[in-house]
Amino acid sequence: MPERYVGARVRRSEDERLLTGRALFVDDVQLDGQLHAAFVRSEHAHGRLRDVDVSAARRRPGVISVITAADLGDYWRPGPLLVPPPPIPGLIFHTCTQVPLVRDKVRHVGEPIAMIVAQSRYVAEDALADVVVDIEPLPAVVDLEAAMAAGAARVHEHLASNLAAHVVQRTGDYDAARAAAHRVIRRRFRYDRGLSAAIENRCVVAQWDARAEELTIWDTTQAPIPIRNGLAARLGLLESQVRVIAPFVGGGFGPKIMMHYPEEVLIPWIAMQLGRPVKWTEDRQENFFATTQERGQVHDAELAVAQDGRILGIRDVFLHDTGAYDPYGLTVPINSQCTLLGPYDVPAYDTEFTAVFTNKPIVTPVRGAGRQHGVFVMERLLDLAARELGLDRLEIRRRNYLSRDRFPYDHHILFQDSAPLVYDSGDYAPALEEAAKLIGYHHFLHEEQPRARAAGRHVGLGIVSYIEGTGIGPYEGARVTVEPSGQVRVATGVGTQGQGHFTAFAQIVADVLAVRIEHVHVVTGDTREFNWGTGTFASRGAVVAGTACHAAATAVRTKVFDLASRLLETPPEGLELVGGAVRVVGSDRSIDLGALAAQANPLRGAVRPGTEPGLEATAYYGPDRGSTASGVHAMIVEVDPETAMVTIQKYVVVHDCGRLINPMLVEGQIHGGVAHGIGNAFYEQLMWDDNGQLQNASLMDYLLPTATEVPPIVIGHRETPSPLSPIGLKGVGEAGCIPTGAAFAQAVEDALADFHVEITEIPLSPDRLFQLLQRTPPQRRNQVIVEGSYVFRLPRAVVWDALQDPAVLVRALPGGMALEQQGEASYHGAMRVGIGPVTAAEFTVRVTLLDREPPQRFAMVVDGHSGLGFTRGTAQVSLEEDAAGTVMRYRAELQVGGRIAGVGQRVLDTAAKLMTRQGLELVHRELAGRRTGEASA
Amino acid sequence: MKPAAFAYHRPASVDEALEILHAHGSDAKPLAGGQSLIPAMNFRLARPGVLVDLNRVTELDFVRRDDRGEIHCGAMTRQRTLEHHTDVIRGAPLLAETMPSVAHAQIRNRGTLGGSAAHADPAAEIPAVLLALDARFIVRGREGTRSVSAERFFTGLFQTALAPGELLVEVVCPPPPPRSGWAFLEVARRHGDYALAGVAAVVTLDERGRCADSRITLLGVGEGPVLAARARKALKGEPPTPAALREAAQAAAAKDVDPPGDIHASSAYRRQLVGVLTRRALAAAFERASAGAGDATKR
Amino acid sequence: MTQQVPVQVTVNGTRHDVVVEPRLLLSDFLRQDLGLTGTHVGCEHGVCGACTILLDGEAVRSCLMFAAQADGHAVTTVEGLASPGGLHPLQSAFHEAHALQCGFCTPGILMTLVPFLRDHPAPDEREIREALAGNLCRCTGYQNIVVAVRQAAADARAHSESESARA
């Protein structure tokens, strides 16, 4: 037993259950008579829901219930606004929160339309295909700038535009700063985020006990108590009738704190309706749409800088993608706005953002929660300034750091928690020096890099600073109980998703009560054990709940001394806690905590007035504002300019999160954060096409970094205790991923210095880096384009007539089976398409010919729909006569939706070209055959 | 993500499998390692009505070196076996060396040689390597057995010369000729991913140290594995100087492929990769050829 | 009537004679039919590796096999690693090195590493990382997993040396 547990590398008490497969995760819950749910989800990003026909699904054997919005009655209600925006003067915010099931309009791909409950998940998925959904597509709102243009389609039609929020915060006089500046550096920056991608998908199991009138919900949530309170209110139950359990949760990273997800509202409800337990386990495909995510911002930022490199002011105007709904308020963009300032003295800051509704899944915080966007803008501006001014990268940062004597430092703007952005403490310059030393800054710059360059190798270094606002309110609580056995129970409201809370809280309590850590038992994430609190988010669990544990343990300690003082007839000052017992200082008279606990809860006699039975105390901790962690990241990369591949060779983090409860746990948090940050920098990107279809909706195409992409990470710890917390804590949960993109951009730019590449966007990818090296503009892949020509050895009039003939046209469709003329230039029919492993599926097809100019040109639109998704092909066709016959030139754009859009992109281009070629050959063969037939007739 | 229902057969012999395939026609699909088919089924992109599981057909799981030095691999040989089997390492070293680039160990423990070849994914490594090695494909139907050259076996996007009801039963790799060298290179986003582009190269030097022949195959850049004919022509009879390799690589990139673009790589980027990888793979292959590593007789 | 396939499979040393629907994934069979919920499911398309188990001693994805295909084979899941005497040395190394956080991916990673260490008693960093590349972890950044593998390998070598010294 160490002298003190806090500060020691205490191994985790939760490990054994996890390592042996005994730990309970929500999907492990199996109850008698349990049913399984699956959801019919929208394939369209935007459209009017005209009809949902569930009759066939209801008839399928094994299906118990099928629910649409109409079946929900009064229970259908939009979700709550989880985080109301801060009271910033002039702030505009339109609340539009998610609905349980779509009633009239779909607003993103994957939005749930109907719920199917069946005997097994297999049968429930069979029934998904039975449901006929009729959606009238509307133009999708995808691009942020286009969304704000006049005449853009509106995600929420009761609003005047797609503006979800507008926020301006100002401090100092930026115009004066700009006028006084030696240089003004202005750029447009793009920063995109992605998925939380916890390896455990979401899961909800609900069971209604009609006799006890009690609802038990197992939920993969980061916030079991608010979930319970919200659901109790919604279901008309007392809070005490609802128990929410978040057992082991397989990674959170932000999105598991959303409330309420549609499935979270529907599963308990249907379990009560049916009187049977129901489980829904999100599958990985659903996770890309049904779980919230973080996405992009576009910043137009400028830095007014003095000749010596001092920041005079910053102006930043940005657009923020909030997705189809905004239940999480403005946490993410305000984090960007505030974190941009970093550890620097910025005398004038003029910042404005517009949050924009788009037809994409909901944006809520993902590890970092908008902070990396701000850090990227600031650090890139400093890099550009350093280059223009001929300053060293470290030097420009040093010159702008807030020095250690300036705390608490008030930025005079509001943070996400509605409190003023005040840094409690910090000591930035030594962290920079330590990081420079660990990465070998000077050696690299003066020896390694020149040597590598001489050998034709392109290596570069990135080093950047950041701060992280952590440990915000409102509050958390904890109850500490000493049992007569001498064992100590700790219960708190924050759930754990792997951070090691069980161990960290036990360390704090064990120290206060001077007991062995093995005797401290922590329970979290069960509302029956503790039912006040908010949840695990914003890097606050250890800070806020840890401090509450400390306070509760301290209160128990007071009770211990009071009681022991009476029993041992010694004033409390003469007592000490040692090895699980209270001892009279300097004697061998002592009493065990367990015995004391028994004495504190007598079966007969009286409890003295003014005291409480037992050795138990509950305490709460609610900080006025958060504490500010800080640090520096540095990395060395090698870039192969021929292949545009980047390898990270070395990674250094110097981190200051105040007092360390357990350095081992802190390091673990940083390692994971860095890996997430590396994913964000070079691997992970959600790719949407102009129709709001996600083009990489699988882990084959959404690239999470593996052990071969993440380098070894060297960590330096610094401890500047927070004066806000009685034990000096600051949070650490998100720090690892906040500055990674900025450091990566600087390092890659440095490696490619000979190529004069400027990086103003993250994520990068090899493809994008190739474009930058080639000086080509960003090419967002949006649709498949098939272009070409085909020679028919036939007169143009014959070809023209044939192409208006459904019997010929059907040959041009891949797998065309039938085509019938419906109107003058429209046809209906069917085709059967499959390729490779994809089983041929029957598509219903509508072909429309437009802009006909016989016999020269026409346009053709082919809409196809099947169980695999939908396709829309638009082709421009021209016919020219030449010596050989008729030359057909075509340019077709193919867009796809549904499952084929999400997982089929890899072969779409090749398949489209192939099918076009095959179709034209078949048409030609048909025509040639007809000619032969005519000739012989 | 649960598969749709299907009828399941697990024959114990090729004959039995062929009978089942025949009986069910196009509704039936052979199941080899399942590492591509089962994910597609879980996504419900693939919904075969009948699965014919070949994992009990032990007669298809063998590796044998014949007296001419040819390596015969049963279609159900696991990719893991190709990686570690001494006969493969000696007799078809390019195949063994490429295996670590094929997905991950857990996949290779199940995935098979024949399954990958018959699946004919344009981005897969095994088809490109078999084409570079000029392997022969032994195909059996109810009517009998035929042998198909690699060039005729891979016919297009996920397409092979296998007729409905036929099974690929064996792949035969000829031994590396004397004075030959080989290399496999690819660029993938992450270790084990499908390549954005890749090159398998087998080169042979003549007695004067000039390129007698080369088989360069490209993956990820066409409807199937692409045999780089222009690059081969450019190299033939040339000493493997850096300039000659550059020229051959340029021919491969500019003339042998018209690469598709997708979310991970544009057509232009893939073309660039083809050039770079071809040049580098050729350099490595020629180095081996000159070092005599390819001389099977020396081992 | 749905087809039912008889299956005889030995899981963690216990033989099970069952009938299953052909489409039942091995991962679901282990978790739901046998209640061995230590095998986790993260993607069901063979990428994340959380469902990795041993089939006749070799690591495979249980989401890419049908339960019917396990007929006649021996399966080991994470529940079969520890002995009554205590944790498997690899499990202990994970605990010591803080190689797990949320622990969801951990069973799959352990099952990948057991045969890896059998075949690579003295792996270098690159070999370890490549062996891990088929398993996704979102919490640890893999760093402490690599540390744990190195430690477990060193412990095993030290153990076998002392065994052979004693012999």
Short mmCIF file of N, CA and C in Angstrom, two decimals, chain C residues 7 9 19 23 30 37 39-40 44 47 50 63-65 81-82 107 120 122-123 133 149 151 163:
data_model
loop_
_atom_site.label_atom_id
_atom_site.label_comp_id
_atom_site.label_asym_id
_atom_site.label_seq_id
_atom_site.Cartn_x
_atom_site.Cartn_y
_atom_site.Cartn_z
N VAL C 7 -25.29 -29.23 -35.31
CA VAL C 7 -23.92 -28.77 -35.09
C VAL C 7 -23.38 -29.41 -33.83
N VAL C 9 -20.17 -28.83 -31.61
CA VAL C 9 -19.03 -27.94 -31.49
C VAL C 9 -18.53 -27.95 -30.06
N VAL C 19 -28.95 -27.65 -32.76
CA VAL C 19 -29.35 -27.40 -34.15
C VAL C 19 -29.52 -25.89 -34.30
N ARG C 23 -28.43 -19.43 -41.18
CA ARG C 23 -27.91 -18.06 -41.27
C ARG C 23 -27.41 -17.51 -39.94
N LEU C 30 -22.58 -17.80 -30.20
CA LEU C 30 -21.79 -17.82 -28.96
C LEU C 30 -22.43 -16.92 -27.91
N THR C 37 -21.03 -14.02 -23.58
CA THR C 37 -21.13 -12.64 -24.07
C THR C 37 -19.79 -11.90 -24.02
N THR C 39 -17.44 -12.44 -26.08
CA THR C 39 -17.15 -12.16 -27.49
C THR C 39 -18.04 -11.02 -27.93
N HIS C 40 -17.44 -9.90 -28.32
CA HIS C 40 -18.23 -8.72 -28.63
C HIS C 40 -18.40 -8.53 -30.13
N GLU C 44 -19.78 -6.39 -37.63
CA GLU C 44 -20.40 -7.42 -38.45
C GLU C 44 -20.05 -7.31 -39.92
N VAL C 47 -14.22 -5.94 -39.93
CA VAL C 47 -13.17 -4.93 -39.85
C VAL C 47 -12.68 -4.70 -38.43
N ALA C 50 -13.50 -7.13 -32.95
CA ALA C 50 -13.95 -7.35 -31.58
C ALA C 50 -14.47 -8.77 -31.37
N CYS C 63 -17.93 -13.08 -36.68
CA CYS C 63 -19.05 -12.49 -37.43
C CYS C 63 -18.99 -12.87 -38.90
N LEU C 64 -17.88 -13.47 -39.34
CA LEU C 64 -17.75 -13.87 -40.75
C LEU C 64 -17.77 -15.39 -40.89
N MET C 65 -18.48 -16.03 -39.97
CA MET C 65 -18.69 -17.47 -40.07
C MET C 65 -20.11 -17.75 -39.61
N LEU C 81 -9.92 -18.34 -21.62
CA LEU C 81 -8.49 -18.03 -21.49
C LEU C 81 -7.94 -18.23 -20.07
N ALA C 82 -8.63 -17.64 -19.12
CA ALA C 82 -8.12 -17.71 -17.75
C ALA C 82 -8.33 -19.12 -17.21
N PRO C 107 -11.49 -8.41 -25.65
CA PRO C 107 -11.54 -9.86 -25.89
C PRO C 107 -11.03 -10.25 -27.27
N HIS C 120 5.11 -16.23 -32.54
CA HIS C 120 6.18 -15.21 -32.51
C HIS C 120 6.59 -14.98 -31.07
N ALA C 122 9.26 -13.92 -29.78
CA ALA C 122 10.04 -12.70 -29.52
C ALA C 122 9.74 -11.65 -30.57
N PRO C 123 8.54 -11.13 -30.58
CA PRO C 123 8.16 -10.23 -31.67
C PRO C 123 8.79 -8.84 -31.50
N ALA C 133 -3.13 -4.89 -36.27
CA ALA C 133 -3.79 -4.01 -37.24
C ALA C 133 -5.18 -4.49 -37.63
N VAL C 149 2.05 -6.64 -24.90
CA VAL C 149 2.46 -7.79 -25.71
C VAL C 149 3.95 -8.06 -25.52
N GLN C 151 5.74 -7.29 -23.00
CA GLN C 151 5.95 -7.80 -21.65
C GLN C 151 5.54 -9.27 -21.55
N GLU C 163 12.05 -22.81 -16.86
CA GLU C 163 11.58 -24.21 -16.92
C GLU C 163 12.67 -25.12 -17.45
#
